[in-house]
Amino acid sequence: MSQKLFVSAQEVAEKAGVSRSAVSRTFTSGASVSPKTRQKVLDAAEVLGYHVNHLARGLMRNESGIVCLIVSDIGTPYRSAMTRALTQQLQNSGKVAMLINTDRSDDSVDLALRQAIRYRADASIILSGLPDKSITDLCLKNGQRLVLINRDDDSEGPLKINLDDEDAAARIATAFVRAGCRKLAFANSQAGTPSLMARERGFVAAAKALGLDVIVERFGHTGYESGRVVAQQLLTRKERPDAVFCATDLLACGFMDAARHQFSMSIPDQICVAGFDDIEQASWSSYQLTTFAQPVDMIARETVSWLAGDTVQPESQSVCLHADLVWRTSIRGG
Amino acid sequence: MSQKLFVSAQEVAEKAGVSRSAVSRTFTSGASVSPKTRQKVLDAAEVLGYHVNHLARGLMRNESGIVCLIVSDIGTPYRSAMTRALTQQLQNSGKVAMLINTDRSDDSVDLALRQAIRYRADASIILSGLPDKSITDLCLKNGQRLVLINRDDDSEGPLKINLDDEDAAARIATAFVRAGCRKLAFANSQAGTPSLMARERGFVAAAKALGLDVIVERFGHTGYESGRVVAQQLLTRKERPDAVFCATDLLACGFMDAARHQFSMSIPDQICVAGFDDIEQASWSSYQLTTFAQPVDMIARETVSWLAGDTVQPESQSVCLHADLVWRTSIRGG
DNA sequence: TTGTATGCGTTATCAG
DNA sequence: CTGATAACGCATACAA
C-alpha cells in the first residue's frame, strides 16, 4: 500500500531543474514561461504523472471549478436528460459537476446547498425543490452563483430560467378545441411545483376564455403510476372527457396506457392527449404523444454562459424560454 | 459585488474568543472539546454562517470526500437509475459524487480519470467504457480506489462488480424453449461492451446445448431506435423467429413496438420477447416485458461498503451478483 | 522570463 | 482540554 501520495509541483520542479513557480506557471493559462522551460516542466510532469491539485488551486484562487447540481428523482427521463445536458456543457466550459441527489423536501435542498458551500462550489444549479431564503442568501453572500430552473422564484440574485408554461397551456387548449374536443380535463400530480401549477392555471384560464370548463384531477407524485390513477378517476366519471392535458409526459404515458388497456379507448379517436417535456418515450410508437419540448440544451447553454460571465448583469437575471409544441398523433387533425 | 468571501475558522475563533484549533476540533468528529467551548464555537459559526472548507480539509487529510462517477449516456433509464442509487448511497456514507459525462470513447474515460486525479477524488466509479491501463495504474498508485461496474476487466486493484450475464442468458433460453419456441434470435447493438457480449455468448451457447441455432443481429448503439432496426432485420426474413432475447430493455422496447405496429404481430402469441435491465418502462402496460433486473441498489451498496473499508481485501475484489428474472407477459406461459 | 517569499483555510503535532 | 505552530500544494506579488 503506497502511502506516498500524489506527485507535487515541488517534485516536478526538482526533476526539471527549475523553480516550483515555473511549474505553476506552466499549468496556469496566460502565464509567461519560456517555451524551453515549459517543455522541461511538461516532460518531467509526464514522467512523474503529475496533475495539478485542484483542491489547492481552488484554495488560492477562490474558484474551485465545481458547480453543484441539486436534483431529485434523477432516474426520471426529463431530469436525467437535463442532467446530461448540464454536465456536458459544464465540462465543455472547463467546470466540473458535483451531483447532489435530494428527496422532494426543501430541507434536503438546504442540506445540499450547505454541501455546495463546504466544497466552495462556484455555483449551484437547482432543478428540484426550493431552498430557504436564509441559505440562498448565504450562498450569494459568499459569492456563489445560483441558478433556479423551472422554479419560478422572484428572489433577486439567482439566475431564473423558466418556460412559457401558461402560454403553452393556452396553445394546447386551442388545439384541443380545434380538434373538436369539448370536455377538457387536466391531469396533474399533487407535487404543486410552480411549473406544474402554471400549466394547470394556464390551461383552465384558456379554456374558460374559450367558454369551456376543465375537470382538474391531481394525484400522488409526478410519475407513470399517478397517470394511471388519474385516468381511473377521469374515465370512470359519468361524462368522460374527450381531451386531457397531462402536466408531464410521464403522467401522459400512464394515462394513455390505462385508457387503452384498461378502458379500451382509442387515442386520439375517443380521447385526445397531450403532455409536457418531450421525454424520449413520448416519441416511441406506442405513445406518439403530442407534447411540449423542454429546451434542455438551450437551458444548459443559458446557464453555462451566465456562469461564465463574471460581470453581474442585473437585467438578464430572468430568462423565459419558449416551449415548442411537438405535434404527433395523440391529438386528432394537425 | 462582495469580494470578501467565505468565513474562515479564524474569524469564528475570534468571535467565539477561542483559538482556531478549538474551532477545528469542534468540526472534527472524534476530537476532544469541552461542551462549553464547543457551544461557543457552534454559536459563533451559526451567526457568521461558517462552513468548513472541504478543499482545505482535503488538502490536509489527503482525503477529499469526493467520488467520481464516470458514465456515458446518462439520459438513459438504466444509467440514470444506477446513477441515482450510487449518488444516494455515497451521500449517505458522507461522500459526495462528482459526475463526469463521457461519450462512448475510451479516450474520454481517460480524460475523466485525469479530472478525478486533479480533484484528488478518493475513488472513481466507472460505469461506461474502459480506461487505459496506464491511467488506471496512475490512479491506483496515487491511492485512488477504482470500481468497475459491468466492465468485466481482469486487472488487479479495482473492485469489479459484474452480473451473471451468461447464466441469465441460459435461463431465458430455457424459458423460451419451455414456451414452445424453436426459432431463437438475439438482438444486440454494435457497442460490443463486455456485458452485452456475455449475454449474447451465453444465449447462443445455451441454445446450442438445447439443440437450437440462434440468429444474431446487431445494429448501432444500444437504444430504442436500434431495437426497431433489428426488428426490421429479423422480421423481414423468410423465416421469422418466434422468440427474441434483446440485450437490453431499450432494444426490447424498440423491437416490440416495431413488431406490433409495423409488422402487426402479437406478443407473446406470435413472438416471445425478453430484455435485460428491468428499466421502469419494462413494467409499463404497453410492454409488460419479461426481463432481468439489474440490482442497482445492491451494486451501489457493494460499492459504497467497499469504499468505506480502508483495509484492502484482495479476495473480495471481484463480486458477481445475480440478475433476477422478472416475469411478465412478453413470454407465453409462466 | 525567472526565482523567492508569502498566504490561502485546514488539520495534526506538541507543549502546556 | 487548550493554544501555538508546522505542514498540505498551489498561485502570485515582488525582486532580480
XYZ file of C-alpha atoms (C1' of nucleotides) in Angstrom:
700
model
C 0.000 0.000 0.000
C 1.713 3.168 -1.203
C 1.337 5.768 1.495
C 3.355 8.251 -0.523
C 0.618 10.050 -2.281
C 0.247 12.321 -5.252
C 3.115 13.999 -7.030
C 3.517 17.670 -6.155
C 4.716 20.628 -8.187
C 7.780 20.671 -5.965
C 8.896 17.260 -7.172
C 8.309 18.200 -10.769
C 10.373 21.342 -10.268
C 13.273 19.364 -8.881
C 13.155 16.823 -11.671
C 13.002 19.540 -14.291
C 15.660 21.625 -12.620
C 13.514 24.729 -12.316
C 11.699 26.539 -9.552
C 8.275 25.463 -8.369
C 6.828 28.724 -9.686
C 7.909 27.745 -13.157
C 5.867 24.597 -12.782
C 2.910 26.555 -11.544
C 3.162 28.965 -14.453
C 3.351 26.160 -16.952
C -0.035 24.941 -15.857
C -1.586 28.353 -15.484
C -3.084 29.642 -18.694
C -1.953 33.128 -19.541
C 1.276 32.995 -17.573
C 4.628 33.804 -19.106
C 7.024 30.911 -19.402
C 9.705 30.416 -21.999
C 8.970 27.553 -24.380
C 12.152 25.870 -23.239
C 11.310 25.869 -19.542
C 7.777 24.958 -20.346
C 8.872 21.889 -22.232
C 11.198 20.774 -19.484
C 8.374 21.038 -16.988
C 5.931 19.238 -19.243
C 8.362 16.376 -19.747
C 9.072 15.996 -16.059
C 5.364 16.152 -15.278
C 4.606 13.475 -17.836
C 7.238 11.125 -16.459
C 6.180 11.632 -12.864
C 2.482 11.544 -13.652
C 1.883 14.974 -12.203
C -1.579 16.519 -12.146
C -2.402 19.936 -10.751
C -4.159 19.659 -7.413
C -7.429 21.469 -7.958
C -8.156 21.449 -4.265
C -5.092 23.566 -3.585
C -5.639 25.658 -6.684
C -9.194 26.364 -5.637
C -7.951 27.415 -2.241
C -5.665 30.002 -3.798
C -7.899 31.281 -6.490
C -11.131 31.318 -4.562
C -12.556 29.445 -7.502
C -12.945 25.702 -7.271
C -14.281 24.985 -10.741
C -17.012 22.971 -9.092
C -20.648 23.510 -9.924
C -23.250 21.815 -7.788
C -26.254 20.175 -9.421
C -29.110 19.782 -6.994
C -31.765 17.451 -8.282
C -34.349 14.956 -7.120
C -35.746 11.961 -8.981
C -32.691 11.761 -11.139
C -33.813 8.415 -12.546
C -36.630 10.147 -14.341
C -36.373 10.764 -18.101
C -36.688 14.536 -18.040
C -34.420 15.029 -15.064
C -31.728 12.774 -16.407
C -31.868 14.479 -19.789
C -31.465 17.842 -18.096
C -28.611 16.481 -16.007
C -26.915 15.130 -19.095
C -27.126 18.447 -20.899
C -25.857 20.424 -17.918
C -22.948 18.170 -17.046
C -21.942 18.072 -20.680
C -21.887 21.799 -21.181
C -20.289 22.474 -17.829
C -17.464 20.160 -18.763
C -17.076 21.891 -22.109
C -16.620 25.189 -20.318
C -13.987 23.773 -18.007
C -16.169 23.247 -14.974
C -16.981 20.019 -13.222
C -20.356 18.962 -11.835
C -20.990 17.797 -8.327
C -24.268 15.913 -8.240
C -26.403 16.020 -5.146
C -29.484 13.880 -5.011
C -32.296 15.252 -2.902
C -35.600 13.801 -1.919
C -38.585 16.003 -2.546
C -38.283 18.001 0.653
C -36.980 21.545 0.730
C -34.939 20.568 3.765
C -32.783 18.290 1.702
C -32.168 21.129 -0.723
C -30.858 23.215 2.136
C -28.557 20.380 3.092
C -27.351 20.122 -0.475
C -26.573 23.826 -0.591
C -24.605 23.505 2.617
C -22.560 20.813 0.919
C -22.038 23.144 -2.022
C -20.701 25.792 0.328
C -18.372 23.367 2.025
C -16.809 22.450 -1.286
C -16.718 26.102 -2.245
C -18.674 25.449 -5.390
C -18.572 28.369 -7.793
C -22.258 27.914 -8.424
C -25.260 25.771 -7.643
C -27.963 24.805 -10.061
C -31.269 23.873 -8.534
C -33.535 21.618 -10.567
C -35.851 20.498 -7.787
C -37.305 21.930 -4.636
C -36.852 25.414 -3.339
C -34.313 26.307 -0.665
C -34.861 28.563 2.274
C -34.118 32.241 1.695
C -31.596 32.323 4.531
C -29.467 29.689 2.915
C -29.629 31.132 -0.583
C -28.647 34.481 0.869
C -25.682 32.792 2.480
C -24.673 31.321 -0.849
C -24.965 34.635 -2.624
C -23.118 36.487 0.123
C -20.295 34.009 -0.233
C -20.027 34.752 -3.909
C -21.673 31.553 -5.015
C -23.883 31.957 -8.034
C -27.292 30.379 -8.085
C -29.410 29.144 -10.952
C -33.030 28.158 -10.488
C -34.507 26.109 -13.306
C -38.272 25.999 -13.605
C -38.617 27.189 -10.026
C -40.470 30.449 -10.711
C -38.969 32.217 -7.725
C -38.891 36.014 -7.559
C -35.796 36.466 -5.427
C -33.012 38.764 -6.522
C -29.562 37.396 -7.183
C -30.059 33.967 -8.772
C -30.499 33.423 -12.475
C -34.012 32.187 -13.062
C -34.828 30.157 -16.134
C -38.436 29.380 -16.860
C -40.642 28.302 -19.719
C -43.773 29.958 -21.002
C -45.876 27.293 -19.312
C -49.108 29.261 -19.207
C -48.858 30.250 -22.823
C -48.111 26.676 -23.843
C -51.149 25.505 -21.919
C -53.254 28.021 -23.800
C -51.937 26.786 -27.127
C -52.839 23.209 -26.340
C -56.325 24.241 -25.236
C -56.809 25.817 -28.624
C -55.515 22.702 -30.347
C -57.990 20.546 -28.437
C -60.903 22.758 -29.386
C -59.768 22.805 -32.995
C -59.788 19.007 -32.888
C -63.427 19.162 -31.874
C -62.986 18.420 -28.187
C -65.398 19.997 -25.754
C -64.940 18.163 -22.466
C -61.495 19.141 -21.305
C -59.564 17.696 -18.402
C -56.240 18.405 -16.771
C -54.176 15.641 -15.163
C -51.760 16.756 -12.535
C -49.773 15.412 -9.614
C -50.028 16.722 -6.095
C -46.450 17.939 -6.146
C -47.630 21.509 -6.621
C -44.352 22.714 -8.119
C -44.504 26.127 -9.783
C -44.252 24.974 -13.381
C -46.864 22.258 -12.925
C -49.276 24.692 -11.351
C -48.594 27.256 -14.070
C -49.590 24.725 -16.697
C -52.771 23.933 -14.831
C -53.602 27.599 -14.314
C -52.915 28.468 -17.932
C -54.997 25.587 -19.233
C -58.003 26.362 -17.057
C -57.846 30.055 -17.906
C -57.533 29.455 -21.637
C -60.425 27.012 -21.573
C -62.558 29.496 -19.735
C -61.743 32.108 -22.357
C -62.964 29.616 -24.952
C -66.136 29.092 -22.959
C -65.226 25.666 -21.602
C -64.833 24.179 -18.171
C -61.949 21.939 -17.154
C -62.081 18.920 -14.902
C -58.898 19.004 -12.852
C -57.651 15.841 -11.230
C -54.498 15.516 -9.157
C -52.823 12.504 -7.654
C -49.578 11.493 -5.964
C -46.206 12.470 -7.256
C -45.327 13.132 -10.851
C -44.905 9.692 -12.371
C -46.326 7.000 -14.598
C -48.379 5.342 -11.885
C -50.067 8.602 -10.992
C -51.083 8.964 -14.618
C -52.835 5.620 -14.392
C -54.654 6.598 -11.228
C -55.786 9.894 -12.667
C -57.072 8.020 -15.723
C -59.037 5.828 -13.370
C -60.543 8.905 -11.783
C -61.320 10.690 -15.025
C -62.569 7.766 -17.090
C -64.983 6.358 -14.534
C -66.932 9.608 -14.429
C -70.452 9.699 -15.837
C -69.246 12.016 -18.533
C -65.823 11.105 -19.829
C -63.597 13.921 -21.027
C -62.663 13.904 -24.706
C -59.338 15.636 -24.192
C -56.815 15.622 -21.411
C -53.714 17.706 -20.937
C -51.234 15.965 -18.659
C -48.810 18.104 -16.684
C -45.900 15.891 -17.720
C -45.203 13.194 -20.290
C -44.773 10.587 -17.587
C -48.312 11.243 -16.410
C -49.441 11.144 -20.028
C -47.845 7.750 -20.636
C -49.588 6.320 -17.608
C -52.834 7.905 -18.665
C -52.642 6.584 -22.214
C -51.784 3.076 -21.101
C -54.709 2.969 -18.696
C -57.074 4.494 -21.221
C -56.142 1.914 -23.832
C -55.556 -1.251 -21.904
C -57.955 -0.776 -19.037
C -60.747 1.222 -20.645
C -60.206 0.012 -24.215
C -60.280 3.523 -25.526
C -58.787 4.618 -28.799
C -56.419 7.580 -28.937
C -56.988 10.072 -30.497
C -60.379 8.945 -31.795
C -62.182 8.795 -28.481
C -59.868 10.961 -26.461
C -57.057 13.360 -27.287
C -53.990 13.508 -25.066
C -51.136 15.963 -24.685
C -48.161 16.043 -22.374
C -45.197 18.188 -21.423
C -41.396 17.649 -21.511
C -40.972 15.642 -24.700
C -39.160 12.822 -22.978
C -37.761 10.137 -25.228
C -40.688 7.815 -24.590
C -43.098 10.397 -25.991
C -41.736 9.643 -29.439
C -41.996 5.883 -29.081
C -44.566 4.439 -31.407
C -46.669 3.137 -28.532
C -47.320 6.714 -27.500
C -46.655 9.166 -30.314
C -47.526 11.829 -27.824
C -48.118 15.415 -28.800
C -46.218 17.409 -26.248
C -44.115 20.456 -25.456
C -40.360 20.163 -25.667
C -38.238 21.197 -22.731
C -35.359 23.012 -24.441
C -32.813 21.260 -22.247
C -29.805 22.136 -24.362
C -30.782 25.760 -24.523
C -31.395 25.855 -20.793
C -27.969 24.366 -20.235
C -26.410 26.818 -22.636
C -28.050 29.804 -20.956
C -26.919 28.544 -17.590
C -23.339 27.939 -18.538
C -22.900 31.183 -20.416
C -24.324 33.121 -17.485
C -21.925 31.339 -15.183
C -19.031 32.122 -17.497
C -19.786 35.834 -17.485
C -18.064 37.316 -14.470
C -19.918 40.601 -14.613
C -23.242 40.562 -12.854
C -25.926 41.753 -15.219
C -28.986 42.553 -13.143
C -31.233 42.755 -16.200
C -30.629 39.303 -17.598
C -31.274 37.512 -14.351
C -34.536 36.095 -15.521
C -34.998 34.350 -18.821
C -38.178 32.870 -20.191
C -37.747 30.274 -22.894
C -40.300 29.071 -25.380
C -41.610 25.527 -25.225
C -42.111 24.275 -28.761
C -45.153 22.161 -29.473
C -44.120 18.810 -30.884
C -47.011 17.539 -32.929
C -47.580 13.800 -33.054
C -50.689 11.688 -33.339
C -52.259 11.748 -29.887
C -54.459 14.646 -30.974
C -56.779 14.498 -33.970
C -56.091 16.635 -37.005
C -52.809 18.538 -37.330
C -20.347 42.661 -5.514
C -18.982 41.218 -2.291
C -15.330 40.449 -2.820
C -14.967 39.377 0.794
C -15.510 35.719 0.508
C -16.264 32.821 2.773
C -15.982 32.926 6.514
C -12.880 31.226 7.882
C -12.257 29.322 11.078
C -10.054 32.198 12.140
C -12.977 34.602 12.197
C -15.123 32.150 14.083
C -12.347 31.714 16.630
C -12.108 35.447 17.203
C -15.843 35.849 17.577
C -16.030 32.928 19.986
C -12.972 34.045 21.881
C -11.126 30.779 21.388
C -8.251 29.527 19.261
C -8.715 28.325 15.696
C -7.729 24.856 16.820
C -10.768 24.800 19.044
C -12.883 25.613 16.024
C -11.226 22.910 14.012
C -11.795 20.364 16.752
C -15.419 21.307 17.055
C -15.973 20.304 13.463
C -13.751 17.243 13.517
C -15.549 14.141 14.644
C -13.729 12.304 17.405
C -11.833 15.312 18.702
C -11.886 16.341 22.327
C -13.514 19.679 23.063
C -15.262 20.712 26.219
C -19.001 21.091 25.777
C -18.694 24.713 26.802
C -16.108 25.653 24.177
C -17.914 23.587 21.648
C -21.115 25.504 22.186
C -19.395 28.863 21.957
C -17.869 27.855 18.660
C -21.121 26.483 17.312
C -22.929 29.701 18.179
C -20.330 31.899 16.564
C -20.283 29.675 13.475
C -24.047 29.848 13.187
C -24.090 33.642 13.409
C -21.272 34.092 10.926
C -22.511 31.387 8.581
C -19.313 29.395 8.801
C -18.863 26.151 6.891
C -15.757 24.009 6.938
C -13.764 24.404 3.750
C -13.569 20.885 2.376
C -10.969 21.953 -0.159
C -8.565 22.836 2.617
C -9.590 19.879 4.718
C -8.988 17.557 1.801
C -5.586 19.111 1.315
C -4.609 18.331 4.881
C -6.149 14.941 5.227
C -5.285 13.582 1.832
C -8.928 12.648 1.580
C -11.272 14.850 -0.356
C -14.536 13.028 0.241
C -15.112 13.199 -3.491
C -16.022 10.143 -5.517
C -16.008 10.415 -9.284
C -18.817 8.854 -11.293
C -17.778 8.232 -14.862
C -20.706 7.482 -17.082
C -21.927 7.865 -20.641
C -25.495 8.135 -21.897
C -26.683 9.357 -18.568
C -30.094 10.217 -20.022
C -30.822 6.547 -20.427
C -33.150 4.777 -17.967
C -30.701 2.182 -16.701
C -27.783 4.545 -16.406
C -29.770 7.202 -14.630
C -31.183 4.625 -12.221
C -27.682 3.414 -11.466
C -26.502 6.992 -11.015
C -29.366 7.712 -8.658
C -28.583 4.706 -6.493
C -24.882 5.479 -6.358
C -25.175 9.171 -5.588
C -27.752 8.400 -2.943
C -25.698 5.854 -1.110
C -22.489 7.823 -1.449
C -24.177 10.750 0.198
C -25.451 8.539 2.996
C -21.917 7.448 3.717
C -20.644 11.017 3.855
C -19.133 11.163 0.402
C -20.081 13.404 -2.463
C -20.347 12.474 -6.125
C -18.628 14.234 -8.958
C -20.364 13.348 -12.197
C -18.378 13.149 -15.383
C -20.203 12.585 -18.605
C -18.256 10.748 -21.254
C -19.047 9.930 -24.818
C -18.619 6.322 -25.792
C -14.890 6.552 -26.473
C -12.311 5.145 -24.092
C -10.343 8.342 -24.599
C -12.962 10.358 -22.830
C -12.810 7.934 -19.932
C -9.101 8.615 -19.638
C -9.832 12.320 -19.614
C -12.414 11.803 -16.911
C -9.967 9.900 -14.758
C -7.461 12.699 -15.160
C -10.094 15.064 -13.841
C -10.658 12.706 -10.927
C -6.965 12.840 -10.123
C -6.889 16.610 -10.311
C -9.657 16.846 -7.752
C -7.966 14.183 -5.664
C -11.059 12.047 -5.691
C -10.902 9.260 -3.130
C -12.328 6.902 -5.708
C -13.679 6.638 -9.211
C -16.572 4.507 -10.319
C -16.634 3.585 -13.968
C -19.996 2.736 -15.475
C -19.065 3.078 -19.138
C -16.086 2.494 -21.311
C -12.769 1.085 -20.239
C -9.768 3.246 -19.416
C -6.222 2.658 -20.493
C -4.131 0.563 -18.140
C -1.525 3.291 -17.747
C -4.058 5.711 -16.402
C -5.739 3.256 -14.041
C -2.316 2.344 -12.732
C -1.692 6.012 -12.105
C -4.938 6.247 -10.171
C -4.159 3.216 -8.082
C -0.581 4.339 -7.436
C -1.962 7.617 -6.160
C -4.152 5.809 -3.689
C -7.341 6.344 -5.629
C -9.714 3.406 -5.463
C -11.367 2.179 -8.596
C -14.666 0.429 -9.134
C -15.613 -1.110 -12.464
C -19.285 -1.897 -12.869
C -20.255 -4.379 -15.554
C -16.892 -3.929 -17.229
C -15.590 -7.483 -16.917
C -11.979 -6.436 -16.681
C -9.391 -8.740 -15.168
C -6.968 -6.157 -13.849
C -5.782 -6.262 -10.255
C -6.556 -3.418 -7.914
C -10.038 -2.198 -8.829
C -13.207 -3.643 -7.368
C -15.062 -5.366 -10.169
C -18.808 -5.848 -9.951
C -20.476 -7.995 -12.556
C -23.686 -9.885 -13.105
C -24.128 -13.497 -14.041
C -24.970 -12.462 -17.601
C -24.180 -15.776 -19.234
C -26.182 -17.723 -16.731
C -29.112 -15.365 -17.085
C -28.993 -15.796 -20.835
C -29.119 -19.542 -20.357
C -32.149 -19.255 -18.118
C -34.049 -17.223 -20.660
C -33.168 -19.677 -23.412
C -34.743 -22.416 -21.325
C -37.807 -20.272 -20.727
C -38.220 -19.716 -24.453
C -37.996 -23.401 -25.201
C -40.427 -24.177 -22.421
C -42.835 -21.703 -24.055
C -42.598 -23.770 -27.213
C -40.293 -21.507 -29.161
C -37.881 -23.081 -31.620
C -36.544 -20.275 -33.779
C -34.486 -18.172 -31.440
C -32.919 -14.803 -32.132
C -30.679 -12.448 -30.242
C -30.920 -8.690 -30.713
C -27.810 -6.744 -29.868
C -26.187 -3.410 -30.516
C -22.775 -2.964 -32.049
C -21.389 -1.442 -28.857
C -19.634 -4.684 -28.029
C -19.404 -3.949 -24.315
C -18.432 -6.917 -22.141
C -21.815 -7.496 -20.505
C -23.686 -7.254 -23.786
C -21.374 -9.735 -25.414
C -21.596 -12.051 -22.407
C -25.360 -12.160 -22.780
C -25.041 -12.941 -26.462
C -22.427 -15.608 -25.853
C -24.414 -17.216 -23.062
C -27.609 -17.252 -25.081
C -26.035 -18.790 -28.147
C -24.239 -21.405 -26.078
C -27.333 -22.340 -24.111
C -29.389 -22.637 -27.273
C -26.774 -24.856 -28.826
C -26.893 -27.066 -25.743
C -30.628 -27.317 -26.301
C -30.042 -28.230 -29.922
C -31.110 -24.892 -31.365
C -29.464 -22.263 -33.523
C -29.668 -18.552 -32.838
C -29.968 -15.781 -35.371
C -27.839 -12.933 -34.073
C -28.479 -9.445 -35.320
C -26.598 -6.343 -34.200
C -27.147 -2.714 -35.004
C -25.987 0.728 -33.925
C -25.723 1.765 -30.325
C -27.813 0.428 -27.510
C -31.101 2.296 -27.781
C -34.741 2.175 -28.736
C -34.162 3.028 -32.370
C -31.680 0.212 -32.774
C -34.294 -2.160 -31.448
C -36.614 -1.065 -34.228
C -33.959 -1.565 -36.857
C -33.085 -5.015 -35.594
C -36.780 -5.891 -35.674
C -36.805 -4.798 -39.276
C -33.897 -7.094 -39.980
C -35.275 -10.071 -38.106
C -38.916 -9.847 -39.116
C -38.358 -9.459 -42.847
C -36.519 -12.764 -43.031
C -38.089 -15.665 -44.846
C -38.380 -17.491 -41.573
C -39.331 -15.220 -38.718
C -38.008 -16.078 -35.264
C -40.583 -16.975 -32.639
C -38.506 -15.717 -29.716
C -36.005 -12.920 -29.334
C -33.779 -12.054 -26.447
C -32.788 -8.405 -26.532
C -29.511 -7.400 -24.928
C -31.199 -4.522 -23.126
C -34.735 -3.392 -22.341
C -34.346 -0.340 -24.529
C -33.670 -2.562 -27.506
C -36.598 -4.708 -26.454
C -38.982 -1.755 -26.330
C -37.973 -0.726 -29.819
C -38.292 -4.283 -31.005
C -41.739 -4.759 -29.522
C -43.052 -1.509 -30.916
C -41.840 -2.341 -34.402
C -43.140 -5.905 -34.187
C -46.585 -4.714 -33.167
C -47.098 -1.506 -35.054
C -45.101 -2.184 -38.171
C -45.473 -5.931 -38.556
C -48.817 -6.265 -36.758
C -47.509 -9.109 -34.679
C -48.951 -10.173 -31.389
C -46.732 -10.605 -28.338
C -46.361 -13.201 -26.930
C -48.672 -15.207 -29.211
C -46.608 -14.917 -32.363
C -43.310 -13.983 -30.829
C -41.882 -14.044 -27.331
C -39.606 -11.237 -26.170
C -37.235 -10.800 -23.262
C -34.944 -7.981 -22.241
C -32.311 -7.066 -19.688
C -32.069 -4.270 -17.053
C -35.663 -4.023 -15.862
C -35.912 -0.332 -16.593
C -39.064 1.381 -15.456
C -40.626 1.225 -18.913
C -40.403 -2.559 -18.889
C -43.208 -2.603 -16.338
C -45.432 -0.208 -18.266
C -48.550 -1.912 -19.519
C -47.621 -1.272 -23.144
C -44.648 -3.562 -22.702
C -45.024 -5.851 -19.712
C -41.607 -7.101 -20.593
C -40.100 -10.193 -19.054
C -36.583 -9.178 -18.192
C -33.646 -9.438 -15.809
C -33.331 -6.905 -13.037
C -30.113 -5.005 -12.607
C -29.705 -4.997 -8.829
C -28.761 -1.318 -8.826
C -29.226 -0.801 -5.122
C -27.174 -3.822 -4.267
C -24.458 -2.765 -6.687
C -24.400 0.647 -5.054
C -24.298 -0.902 -1.604
C -21.417 -3.202 -2.511
C -19.537 -0.285 -3.990
C -20.004 2.051 -1.068
C -19.201 -0.510 1.574
C -16.038 -1.493 -0.256
C -15.058 2.155 -0.439
C -15.740 2.585 3.258
C -13.434 -0.285 4.214
C -9.936 1.106 4.458
C -8.255 -2.268 4.522
C -7.572 -3.694 1.122
C -9.054 -7.157 0.877
C -7.514 -8.825 -2.143
C -10.042 -11.642 -2.137
C -13.218 -9.609 -2.338
C -12.089 -7.532 -5.280
C -14.448 -9.213 -7.649
C -18.094 -9.734 -6.935
C -20.648 -11.417 -9.153
C -24.259 -10.570 -8.458
C -27.320 -12.463 -9.507
C -29.746 -10.970 -12.015
C -33.271 -11.938 -11.005
C -35.688 -12.851 -13.733
C -38.743 -10.612 -13.578
C -41.566 -12.495 -15.159
C -44.188 -10.540 -17.046
C -46.337 -11.306 -20.058
C -43.996 -10.960 -23.036
C -43.316 -14.680 -22.901
C -46.037 -17.312 -23.094
C -46.767 -19.473 -20.080
C -45.222 -18.696 -16.711
C 11.491 35.403 -18.132
C 12.771 33.529 -13.631
C 13.180 32.581 -8.670
C 11.930 33.833 -3.723
C 8.733 34.624 -0.297
C 4.121 34.759 1.382
C -0.609 33.349 2.151
C -4.976 30.512 1.169
C -8.006 27.515 5.326
C -7.353 23.349 7.274
C -5.739 19.672 10.439
C -2.014 17.292 13.135
C 1.599 17.643 16.487
C 3.180 19.003 20.536
C 3.746 21.674 24.666
C 1.283 23.450 28.354
C -8.715 20.296 27.332
C -6.407 24.111 25.031
C -3.397 27.092 22.143
C 0.681 27.871 19.187
C 2.997 26.189 15.096
C 4.046 23.470 11.103
C 2.678 21.410 7.267
C -0.616 20.443 2.814
C 0.075 22.119 -2.654
C -0.556 25.829 -5.085
C -0.571 30.851 -7.189
C 1.079 35.371 -7.118
C 3.377 39.906 -5.842
C 7.720 41.235 -5.967
C 12.542 41.497 -6.823
C 16.109 40.164 -9.823
